[in-house]
Amino acid sequence: MASSSRPCTIDGCKSPSRTVCICCEKCYCFEHLTQHFGRINNKIPPLSDKINGLAKRLNKFTSIEPSYLVALEKWRVEAHRTVEQYYESKRRDLVDDRRAKLEKEVGRVRHVMEKLIRKHDAVQQDVDLLTQDIRLIEQKFSEFQSLRFTIHPLVIDDSLIIQDLFPLPTPCRTMKLPFDEFPALANNEKYLLVHQPPNISLLDRHFSIIKQTPWTHDNIWDMCWSSTLSRFIIVTNEEAFTLDQNTMTMAKCPISSNGELSRVTCSDSALFLLTQGLGPSIFEYKLPPSTKNVKERKSPETCEQCEYIFDLKANNKTLAMVIYNTENDITRLDLKSSINLQRLWSVDVGQGFRCCLLHGEQWMVVDALSRRLYHISSTGKLLKADKYAHQPWNIIQWGKFIIGIRTNEAINLY
């Protein structure tokens, strides 16, 4: 009777397989299964050596302070010294000098009084003058006791100490992706959403595909995450969709616009849609979006009629815009109030294309044409610019410590 057993995976082995390895889904006989498990287990000791080596390096790191920790400690000491000096200066001006003047006045009056007592020749005028001086001293002392100050709290923001991001290190992870004419990215704390035709996929930080679903609509122009809706929002040139990360179900957003769409971004309370072309409009929808609760902002409120808006990002009550002026051929990053679109600051960013918010209210702009990255402070100061090895078409911040950059061929995590 012929055997129905599948052959062993190992070439040349004529023994029938007895089991299937769940890890690699290959069939093995008893002998080669044992060898297979042995090879797997033999990979553990070298990994153990590596983690032990890292532990030793970490112990050495904590025992010998690197130069940047020395600089940080120096800054701390100097900052304390500055506070102490400011305190001493204000105490001297507001308290000590007043007290010294009072003590001097009390001493003068006491000297006059002791002189009159010693000579025993006081007249009524002397008594009246002493009484007046004492009353004035009492008044000044009362004022001194009831001094009131307005003391503003010492505000220390993240811009006091800024990490030098450039040059970027070697990517900790890279994932190859097919070329996309519109390289959109979106992320929340857990997942990264990318378009991998014919699907859109949720990736974890190891670039493993957690979930995916077919994408059957027009080209994706942009994507973002709404923490208020707990949904991703995906925009084509005419429509917007919400995507549930748990079920991967999509729903069409009830929106309407007078032009083709190019960008989408969300604050805690609103959804902003940017149209294409010169002097574009920005449509603001209160969340959840509906056609009944929408406000349109037009040029010149959004930008000049001769300008494109390449990117739009919301943060708290502000909107960051990468704006290109066709008349002077200058691209800038503007930070504006999302309430009235009043410009808060502006900085030139080469040929910048997309931007993202970094930890500490800082910004980064990618310039694909010149292969450059721009690091901007929370106050609109260009901290540093640097070259990038590939054309950076898009950028995200993933949590506090991970930056993702999309090129024509891949996504790199730093």
CSV table of C-alpha atoms in Angstrom, one decimal:
chain,number,residue,atom,x,y,z
A,1,MET,CA,0.0,0.0,0.0
A,2,ALA,CA,1.5,3.4,-1.1
A,3,SER,CA,2.4,5.8,1.7
A,4,SER,CA,0.4,9.1,1.9
A,5,SER,CA,3.2,10.7,3.9
A,6,ARG,CA,4.9,13.8,2.4
A,7,PRO,CA,8.7,13.4,1.9
A,8,CYS,CA,11.2,15.0,4.2
A,9,THR,CA,12.2,18.6,3.2
A,10,ILE,CA,16.0,17.8,3.3
A,11,ASP,CA,17.4,17.0,-0.1
A,12,GLY,CA,18.5,13.4,-0.5
A,13,CYS,CA,16.5,12.2,2.5
A,14,LYS,CA,14.3,9.2,1.6
A,15,SER,CA,12.6,8.9,5.0
A,16,PRO,CA,9.0,9.9,5.3
A,17,SER,CA,8.2,13.1,7.1
A,18,ARG,CA,6.6,12.7,10.6
A,19,THR,CA,5.8,16.3,11.4
A,20,VAL,CA,5.5,19.8,10.1
A,21,CYS,CA,7.5,22.7,11.8
A,22,ILE,CA,5.0,25.4,12.6
A,23,CYS,CA,7.6,28.1,12.4
A,24,CYS,CA,8.8,27.4,8.8
A,25,GLU,CA,5.9,25.2,7.6
A,26,LYS,CA,8.3,22.5,6.3
A,27,CYS,CA,8.1,18.7,6.7
A,28,TYR,CA,10.8,16.8,8.5
A,29,CYS,CA,11.6,13.2,9.4
A,30,PHE,CA,12.5,12.6,13.1
A,31,GLU,CA,16.2,12.8,12.5
A,32,HIS,CA,16.2,16.0,10.5
A,33,LEU,CA,13.6,17.6,12.7
A,34,THR,CA,16.0,17.1,15.6
A,35,GLN,CA,18.8,18.7,13.5
A,36,HIS,CA,16.5,21.5,12.5
A,37,PHE,CA,15.6,22.4,16.1
A,38,GLY,CA,19.3,22.1,17.0
A,39,ARG,CA,20.2,24.7,14.3
A,40,ILE,CA,17.6,27.0,15.7
A,41,ASN,CA,18.7,26.6,19.3
A,42,ASN,CA,22.3,27.1,18.3
A,43,LYS,CA,21.4,30.7,17.2
A,44,ILE,CA,20.5,31.6,20.8
A,45,PRO,CA,23.9,31.7,22.4
A,46,PRO,CA,25.4,34.3,19.9
A,47,LEU,CA,22.4,36.5,20.6
A,48,SER,CA,22.9,36.1,24.3
A,49,ASP,CA,26.6,37.2,23.8
A,50,LYS,CA,25.4,40.3,22.0
A,51,ILE,CA,22.9,41.3,24.7
A,52,ASN,CA,25.5,40.7,27.4
A,53,GLY,CA,27.9,42.9,25.4
A,54,LEU,CA,25.3,45.6,25.2
A,55,ALA,CA,24.7,45.4,28.9
A,56,LYS,CA,28.4,45.8,29.6
A,57,ARG,CA,28.6,48.8,27.2
A,58,LEU,CA,25.6,50.4,29.0
A,59,ASN,CA,27.2,49.9,32.4
A,60,LYS,CA,30.4,51.6,31.1
A,61,PHE,CA,28.3,54.3,29.6
A,62,THR,CA,26.6,55.1,33.0
A,63,SER,CA,30.0,55.1,34.8
A,64,ILE,CA,31.7,57.4,32.4
A,65,GLU,CA,29.7,60.5,31.5
A,66,PRO,CA,29.8,61.4,27.8
A,67,SER,CA,30.6,65.0,26.8
A,68,TYR,CA,26.9,65.9,26.2
A,69,LEU,CA,26.0,65.0,29.8
A,70,VAL,CA,29.0,67.1,31.0
A,71,ALA,CA,27.6,70.0,29.0
A,72,LEU,CA,24.1,69.4,30.3
A,73,GLU,CA,25.4,69.4,33.9
A,74,LYS,CA,27.4,72.6,33.2
A,75,TRP,CA,24.2,74.2,31.9
A,76,ARG,CA,22.3,73.2,35.0
A,77,VAL,CA,24.9,74.7,37.3
A,78,GLU,CA,25.0,78.0,35.3
A,79,ALA,CA,21.2,78.1,35.2
A,80,HIS,CA,21.1,77.8,39.0
A,81,ARG,CA,23.7,80.5,39.3
A,82,THR,CA,21.7,82.8,37.0
A,83,VAL,CA,18.6,82.3,39.1
A,84,GLU,CA,20.5,83.0,42.3
A,85,GLN,CA,22.0,86.1,40.9
A,86,TYR,CA,18.6,87.4,39.7
A,87,TYR,CA,17.1,86.6,43.1
A,88,GLU,CA,19.9,88.5,45.0
A,89,SER,CA,19.5,91.4,42.7
A,90,LYS,CA,15.7,91.7,43.1
A,91,ARG,CA,16.0,91.1,46.9
A,92,ARG,CA,18.6,93.9,47.1
A,93,ASP,CA,16.5,96.3,45.0
A,94,LEU,CA,13.1,95.5,46.5
A,95,VAL,CA,13.9,94.7,50.2
A,96,ASP,CA,17.4,95.2,51.4
A,97,ASP,CA,17.8,98.8,50.1
A,98,ARG,CA,14.4,99.8,51.6
A,99,ARG,CA,15.3,98.3,55.0
A,100,ALA,CA,18.7,99.9,55.0
A,101,LYS,CA,17.1,103.3,54.4
A,102,LEU,CA,14.7,102.7,57.2
A,103,GLU,CA,17.5,101.7,59.6
A,104,LYS,CA,19.5,104.8,58.6
A,105,GLU,CA,16.4,107.0,59.3
A,106,VAL,CA,15.7,105.3,62.7
A,107,GLY,CA,19.4,105.8,63.6
A,108,ARG,CA,19.3,109.5,62.7
A,109,VAL,CA,16.2,110.2,64.8
A,110,ARG,CA,17.5,108.2,67.7
A,111,HIS,CA,20.8,110.2,67.6
A,112,VAL,CA,18.8,113.5,67.7
A,113,MET,CA,16.7,112.2,70.6
A,114,GLU,CA,19.6,111.0,72.6
A,115,LYS,CA,21.4,114.3,72.1
A,116,LEU,CA,18.3,116.2,73.4
A,117,ILE,CA,18.0,113.9,76.4
A,118,ARG,CA,21.6,114.3,77.3
A,119,LYS,CA,21.6,118.1,77.1
A,120,HIS,CA,18.1,118.4,78.6
A,121,ASP,CA,17.3,121.5,76.6
A,122,ALA,CA,14.5,120.3,74.3
A,123,VAL,CA,11.8,122.8,73.2
A,124,GLN,CA,8.3,122.2,71.8
A,125,GLN,CA,9.6,122.5,68.3
A,126,ASP,CA,12.0,119.7,68.8
A,127,VAL,CA,9.2,117.5,70.2
A,128,ASP,CA,7.0,118.3,67.2
A,129,LEU,CA,9.8,117.5,64.7
A,130,LEU,CA,10.6,114.2,66.4
A,131,THR,CA,6.9,113.3,66.5
A,132,GLN,CA,6.6,114.0,62.7
A,133,ASP,CA,9.8,112.0,61.9
A,134,ILE,CA,8.6,109.0,64.0
A,135,ARG,CA,5.2,109.2,62.2
A,136,LEU,CA,6.9,109.2,58.8
A,137,ILE,CA,9.1,106.2,59.8
A,138,GLU,CA,6.0,104.4,61.1
A,139,GLN,CA,4.3,105.0,57.7
A,140,LYS,CA,7.3,103.8,55.7
A,141,PHE,CA,7.7,100.8,57.9
A,142,SER,CA,4.0,99.9,57.4
A,143,GLU,CA,4.5,100.2,53.7
A,144,PHE,CA,7.6,98.1,53.9
A,145,GLN,CA,5.7,95.3,55.8
A,146,SER,CA,2.9,95.3,53.2
A,147,LEU,CA,5.1,95.2,50.1
A,148,ARG,CA,3.4,93.3,47.2
A,149,PHE,CA,5.1,91.7,44.2
A,150,THR,CA,3.9,90.2,41.0
A,151,ILE,CA,6.1,87.1,40.6
A,152,HIS,CA,5.7,85.4,37.3
A,153,PRO,CA,6.6,81.7,37.3
A,154,LEU,CA,9.8,80.7,35.6
A,155,VAL,CA,8.8,79.1,32.3
A,156,ILE,CA,11.2,76.6,30.9
A,157,ASP,CA,10.2,75.3,27.5
A,158,ASP,CA,11.7,72.5,25.4
A,159,SER,CA,13.5,75.0,23.1
A,160,LEU,CA,16.1,75.7,25.8
A,161,ILE,CA,17.8,72.4,25.2
A,162,ILE,CA,17.4,71.1,21.6
A,163,GLN,CA,18.8,67.8,20.4
A,164,ASP,CA,21.0,68.1,17.3
A,165,LEU,CA,19.1,65.9,14.8
A,166,PHE,CA,21.7,66.2,12.0
A,167,PRO,CA,23.4,64.4,10.7
A,168,LEU,CA,20.8,61.6,10.9
A,169,PRO,CA,22.2,58.2,12.0
A,170,THR,CA,21.9,55.1,9.9
A,171,PRO,CA,18.3,54.1,9.7
A,172,CYS,CA,17.3,51.6,12.4
A,173,ARG,CA,14.7,50.1,10.0
A,174,THR,CA,14.1,50.3,6.2
A,175,MET,CA,11.1,49.0,4.3
A,176,LYS,CA,11.1,48.9,0.5
A,177,LEU,CA,8.0,50.3,-1.2
A,178,PRO,CA,7.0,50.6,-4.8
A,179,PHE,CA,7.2,54.1,-6.3
A,180,ASP,CA,4.1,56.2,-5.5
A,181,GLU,CA,3.4,59.4,-7.3
A,182,PHE,CA,1.7,60.7,-4.1
A,183,PRO,CA,3.7,59.2,-1.2
A,184,ALA,CA,1.2,59.7,1.6
A,185,LEU,CA,1.9,58.6,5.2
A,186,ALA,CA,-0.1,58.7,8.4
A,187,ASN,CA,0.4,57.3,11.9
A,188,ASN,CA,-0.9,57.1,15.4
A,189,GLU,CA,1.0,55.9,18.5
A,190,LYS,CA,0.8,52.2,17.4
A,191,TYR,CA,0.6,52.0,13.6
A,192,LEU,CA,1.8,53.4,10.4
A,193,LEU,CA,-0.6,53.6,7.4
A,194,VAL,CA,0.8,53.3,3.9
A,195,HIS,CA,-0.4,52.6,0.5
A,196,GLN,CA,1.0,49.4,-1.0
A,197,PRO,CA,-1.0,48.9,-4.2
A,198,PRO,CA,-3.5,47.3,-4.4
A,199,ASN,CA,-3.9,47.6,-0.6
A,200,ILE,CA,-3.6,50.1,2.2
A,201,SER,CA,-1.7,48.5,5.1
A,202,LEU,CA,-1.2,49.1,8.8
A,203,LEU,CA,2.4,48.5,9.9
A,204,ASP,CA,3.9,48.1,13.3
A,205,ARG,CA,7.3,49.5,14.3
A,206,HIS,CA,9.0,46.4,12.9
A,207,PHE,CA,7.3,47.0,9.6
A,208,SER,CA,5.2,43.9,10.0
A,209,ILE,CA,1.8,44.1,8.2
A,210,ILE,CA,-0.8,44.0,11.0
A,211,LYS,CA,-3.9,44.5,8.8
A,212,GLN,CA,-4.6,45.5,5.2
A,213,THR,CA,-7.6,46.1,2.9
A,214,PRO,CA,-7.9,46.7,-0.8
A,215,TRP,CA,-7.9,50.2,-2.0
A,216,THR,CA,-10.3,50.6,-5.0
A,217,HIS,CA,-10.6,54.4,-5.2
A,218,ASP,CA,-8.6,57.1,-6.9
A,219,ASN,CA,-5.1,58.1,-6.1
A,220,ILE,CA,-4.4,58.9,-2.5
A,221,TRP,CA,-3.2,62.5,-2.1
A,222,ASP,CA,-2.9,62.6,1.7
A,223,MET,CA,-3.7,60.8,4.9
A,224,CYS,CA,-3.8,61.7,8.6
A,225,TRP,CA,-4.9,60.4,12.0
A,226,SER,CA,-7.8,61.9,14.0
A,227,SER,CA,-7.5,61.2,17.7
A,228,THR,CA,-11.0,62.6,18.3
A,229,LEU,CA,-12.6,60.2,15.8
A,230,SER,CA,-10.1,57.4,16.4
A,231,ARG,CA,-10.0,57.0,12.7
A,232,PHE,CA,-7.5,57.5,9.8
A,233,ILE,CA,-8.7,60.0,7.2
A,234,ILE,CA,-7.7,59.4,3.6
A,235,VAL,CA,-8.1,62.0,0.8
A,236,THR,CA,-8.3,61.6,-3.0
A,237,ASN,CA,-8.6,64.6,-5.3
A,238,GLU,CA,-12.4,64.6,-4.9
A,239,GLU,CA,-13.3,62.5,-1.8
A,240,ALA,CA,-12.4,61.9,1.8
A,241,PHE,CA,-12.8,58.6,3.7
A,242,THR,CA,-12.4,57.4,7.3
A,243,LEU,CA,-10.7,54.1,8.1
A,244,ASP,CA,-11.3,52.2,11.3
A,245,GLN,CA,-8.0,50.7,12.4
A,246,ASN,CA,-9.7,47.8,14.2
A,247,THR,CA,-12.0,46.6,11.4
A,248,MET,CA,-10.3,48.2,8.4
A,249,THR,CA,-13.7,49.3,7.2
A,250,MET,CA,-14.0,52.6,5.3
A,251,ALA,CA,-16.7,55.2,5.2
A,252,LYS,CA,-17.1,58.2,3.0
A,253,CYS,CA,-17.0,61.6,4.7
A,254,PRO,CA,-19.9,63.9,4.1
A,255,ILE,CA,-17.9,66.8,2.7
A,256,SER,CA,-18.2,69.1,-0.2
A,257,SER,CA,-15.6,71.5,-1.8
A,258,ASN,CA,-15.4,73.8,-4.8
A,259,GLY,CA,-12.1,72.4,-5.9
A,260,GLU,CA,-9.9,69.3,-6.1
A,261,LEU,CA,-8.4,68.3,-2.8
A,262,SER,CA,-4.7,67.9,-2.0
A,263,ARG,CA,-4.1,67.8,1.8
A,264,VAL,CA,-5.9,66.8,5.0
A,265,THR,CA,-5.0,67.4,8.6
A,266,CYS,CA,-6.8,67.3,12.0
A,267,SER,CA,-6.8,69.1,15.3
A,268,ASP,CA,-8.7,67.9,18.3
A,269,SER,CA,-11.8,69.8,17.2
A,270,ALA,CA,-11.6,70.2,13.4
A,271,LEU,CA,-10.8,68.7,10.1
A,272,PHE,CA,-9.0,70.8,7.6
A,273,LEU,CA,-9.0,70.1,3.8
A,274,LEU,CA,-6.8,72.0,1.4
A,275,THR,CA,-7.7,72.4,-2.3
A,276,GLN,CA,-5.2,72.2,-5.2
A,277,GLY,CA,-3.9,75.0,-7.4
A,278,LEU,CA,-2.8,78.6,-7.0
A,279,GLY,CA,-4.4,80.6,-4.1
A,280,PRO,CA,-6.1,77.5,-2.7
A,281,SER,CA,-8.9,77.4,-0.2
A,282,ILE,CA,-9.0,75.6,3.2
A,283,PHE,CA,-12.2,74.0,4.3
A,284,GLU,CA,-12.6,73.6,8.1
A,285,TYR,CA,-15.1,71.1,9.4
A,286,LYS,CA,-16.0,70.7,13.0
A,287,LEU,CA,-15.6,67.1,14.1
A,288,PRO,CA,-17.4,64.9,13.2
A,289,PRO,CA,-17.4,66.4,9.7
A,290,SER,CA,-20.7,67.3,8.0
A,291,THR,CA,-21.8,69.6,5.2
A,292,LYS,CA,-23.7,71.7,7.7
A,293,ASN,CA,-20.8,72.8,9.8
A,294,VAL,CA,-18.1,74.0,7.4
A,295,LYS,CA,-16.1,77.2,7.0
A,296,GLU,CA,-14.2,78.1,3.8
A,297,ARG,CA,-11.0,80.2,3.9
A,298,LYS,CA,-9.9,81.7,0.6
A,299,SER,CA,-7.0,83.7,-0.8
A,300,PRO,CA,-5.6,86.1,0.3
A,301,GLU,CA,-6.5,84.8,3.8
A,302,THR,CA,-4.8,81.4,3.1
A,303,CYS,CA,-2.0,82.7,0.9
A,304,GLU,CA,-1.4,85.0,-2.0
A,305,GLN,CA,-3.1,84.3,-5.3
A,306,CYS,CA,0.3,83.6,-6.9
A,307,GLU,CA,1.2,81.0,-4.3
A,308,TYR,CA,0.8,77.2,-3.8
A,309,ILE,CA,0.4,75.5,-0.5
A,310,PHE,CA,2.3,72.3,-0.7
A,311,ASP,CA,1.6,71.0,2.8
A,312,LEU,CA,-0.8,71.7,5.7
A,313,LYS,CA,-0.4,70.4,9.3
A,314,ALA,CA,-2.6,71.2,12.4
A,315,ASN,CA,-1.2,71.5,15.9
A,316,ASN,CA,-3.3,72.8,18.9
A,317,LYS,CA,-4.6,76.1,17.6
A,318,THR,CA,-2.1,76.6,14.8
A,319,LEU,CA,-1.7,75.5,11.2
A,320,ALA,CA,1.7,75.0,9.6
A,321,MET,CA,1.9,75.6,5.8
A,322,VAL,CA,4.6,75.0,3.3
A,323,ILE,CA,4.0,77.8,0.8
A,324,TYR,CA,5.6,78.4,-2.6
A,325,ASN,CA,5.6,81.8,-4.2
A,326,THR,CA,5.7,81.7,-8.0
A,327,GLU,CA,6.8,85.3,-8.4
A,328,ASN,CA,9.9,85.3,-6.2
A,329,ASP,CA,10.5,81.5,-6.4
A,330,ILE,CA,10.8,81.2,-2.6
A,331,THR,CA,9.3,78.5,-0.4
A,332,ARG,CA,8.6,79.1,3.2
A,333,LEU,CA,7.1,77.5,6.3
A,334,ASP,CA,4.4,79.7,7.9
A,335,LEU,CA,2.9,79.0,11.3
A,336,LYS,CA,-0.6,80.6,11.5
A,337,SER,CA,-3.4,80.7,13.9
A,338,SER,CA,-6.1,78.2,13.0
A,339,ILE,CA,-8.7,80.7,14.3
A,340,ASN,CA,-8.0,83.7,12.0
A,341,LEU,CA,-5.0,82.5,9.9
A,342,GLN,CA,-2.9,85.3,11.3
A,343,ARG,CA,0.8,84.6,10.7
A,344,LEU,CA,2.8,83.9,13.8
A,345,TRP,CA,6.2,83.4,12.1
A,346,SER,CA,7.7,82.5,8.8
A,347,VAL,CA,11.0,80.9,7.7
A,348,ASP,CA,12.5,80.1,4.3
A,349,VAL,CA,12.9,76.4,3.6
A,350,GLY,CA,14.7,76.1,0.3
A,351,GLN,CA,12.4,74.0,-2.0
A,352,GLY,CA,10.6,72.4,0.8
A,353,PHE,CA,7.6,70.2,0.1
A,354,ARG,CA,6.2,68.4,3.2
A,355,CYS,CA,6.5,69.1,6.9
A,356,CYS,CA,5.8,67.4,10.2
A,357,LEU,CA,5.6,68.4,13.9
A,358,LEU,CA,8.4,67.2,16.1
A,359,HIS,CA,8.5,66.7,19.8
A,360,GLY,CA,8.8,70.0,21.7
A,361,GLU,CA,6.7,72.0,19.1
A,362,GLN,CA,9.6,71.9,16.6
A,363,TRP,CA,9.2,71.3,12.9
A,364,MET,CA,11.0,69.5,10.1
A,365,VAL,CA,10.6,70.2,6.4
A,366,VAL,CA,11.7,67.9,3.6
A,367,ASP,CA,13.0,69.2,0.3
A,368,ALA,CA,13.0,66.4,-2.2
A,369,LEU,CA,14.3,68.4,-5.2
A,370,SER,CA,17.5,69.5,-3.3
A,371,ARG,CA,17.6,66.4,-1.1
A,372,ARG,CA,17.7,68.5,2.1
A,373,LEU,CA,16.1,68.5,5.5
A,374,TYR,CA,15.3,71.6,7.6
A,375,HIS,CA,15.0,71.6,11.4
A,376,ILE,CA,12.9,74.5,12.7
A,377,SER,CA,12.5,75.7,16.3
A,378,SER,CA,9.1,76.3,18.0
A,379,THR,CA,9.7,80.1,17.5
A,380,GLY,CA,10.4,79.9,13.7
A,381,LYS,CA,14.2,79.8,13.8
A,382,LEU,CA,16.1,77.7,11.4
A,383,LEU,CA,18.2,75.5,13.7
A,384,LYS,CA,20.0,73.5,11.0
A,385,ALA,CA,19.7,72.2,7.5
A,386,ASP,CA,21.4,69.0,6.2
A,387,LYS,CA,21.7,66.9,3.1
A,388,TYR,CA,19.8,63.6,2.7
A,389,ALA,CA,21.1,60.7,0.7
A,390,HIS,CA,17.8,60.2,-1.2
A,391,GLN,CA,14.9,62.4,-2.3
A,392,PRO,CA,12.8,62.8,0.9
A,393,TRP,CA,9.2,63.1,-0.3
A,394,ASN,CA,7.4,62.8,3.1
A,395,ILE,CA,8.1,62.8,6.8
A,396,ILE,CA,6.4,61.7,10.1
A,397,GLN,CA,7.2,61.7,13.8
A,398,TRP,CA,6.2,58.4,15.4
A,399,GLY,CA,6.0,58.9,19.1
A,400,LYS,CA,8.7,61.1,20.7
A,401,PHE,CA,11.8,59.4,19.4
A,402,ILE,CA,11.2,58.0,15.9
A,403,ILE,CA,11.3,59.9,12.7
A,404,GLY,CA,10.1,58.3,9.5
A,405,ILE,CA,11.2,59.6,6.0
A,406,ARG,CA,9.5,58.4,2.8
A,407,THR,CA,11.7,58.3,-0.4
A,408,ASN,CA,10.8,57.0,-3.8
A,409,GLU,CA,11.9,53.5,-2.9
A,410,ALA,CA,11.4,53.1,0.8
A,411,ILE,CA,10.5,54.3,4.3
A,412,ASN,CA,13.4,54.8,6.7
A,413,LEU,CA,13.0,55.0,10.4
A,414,TYR,CA,15.5,56.9,12.7
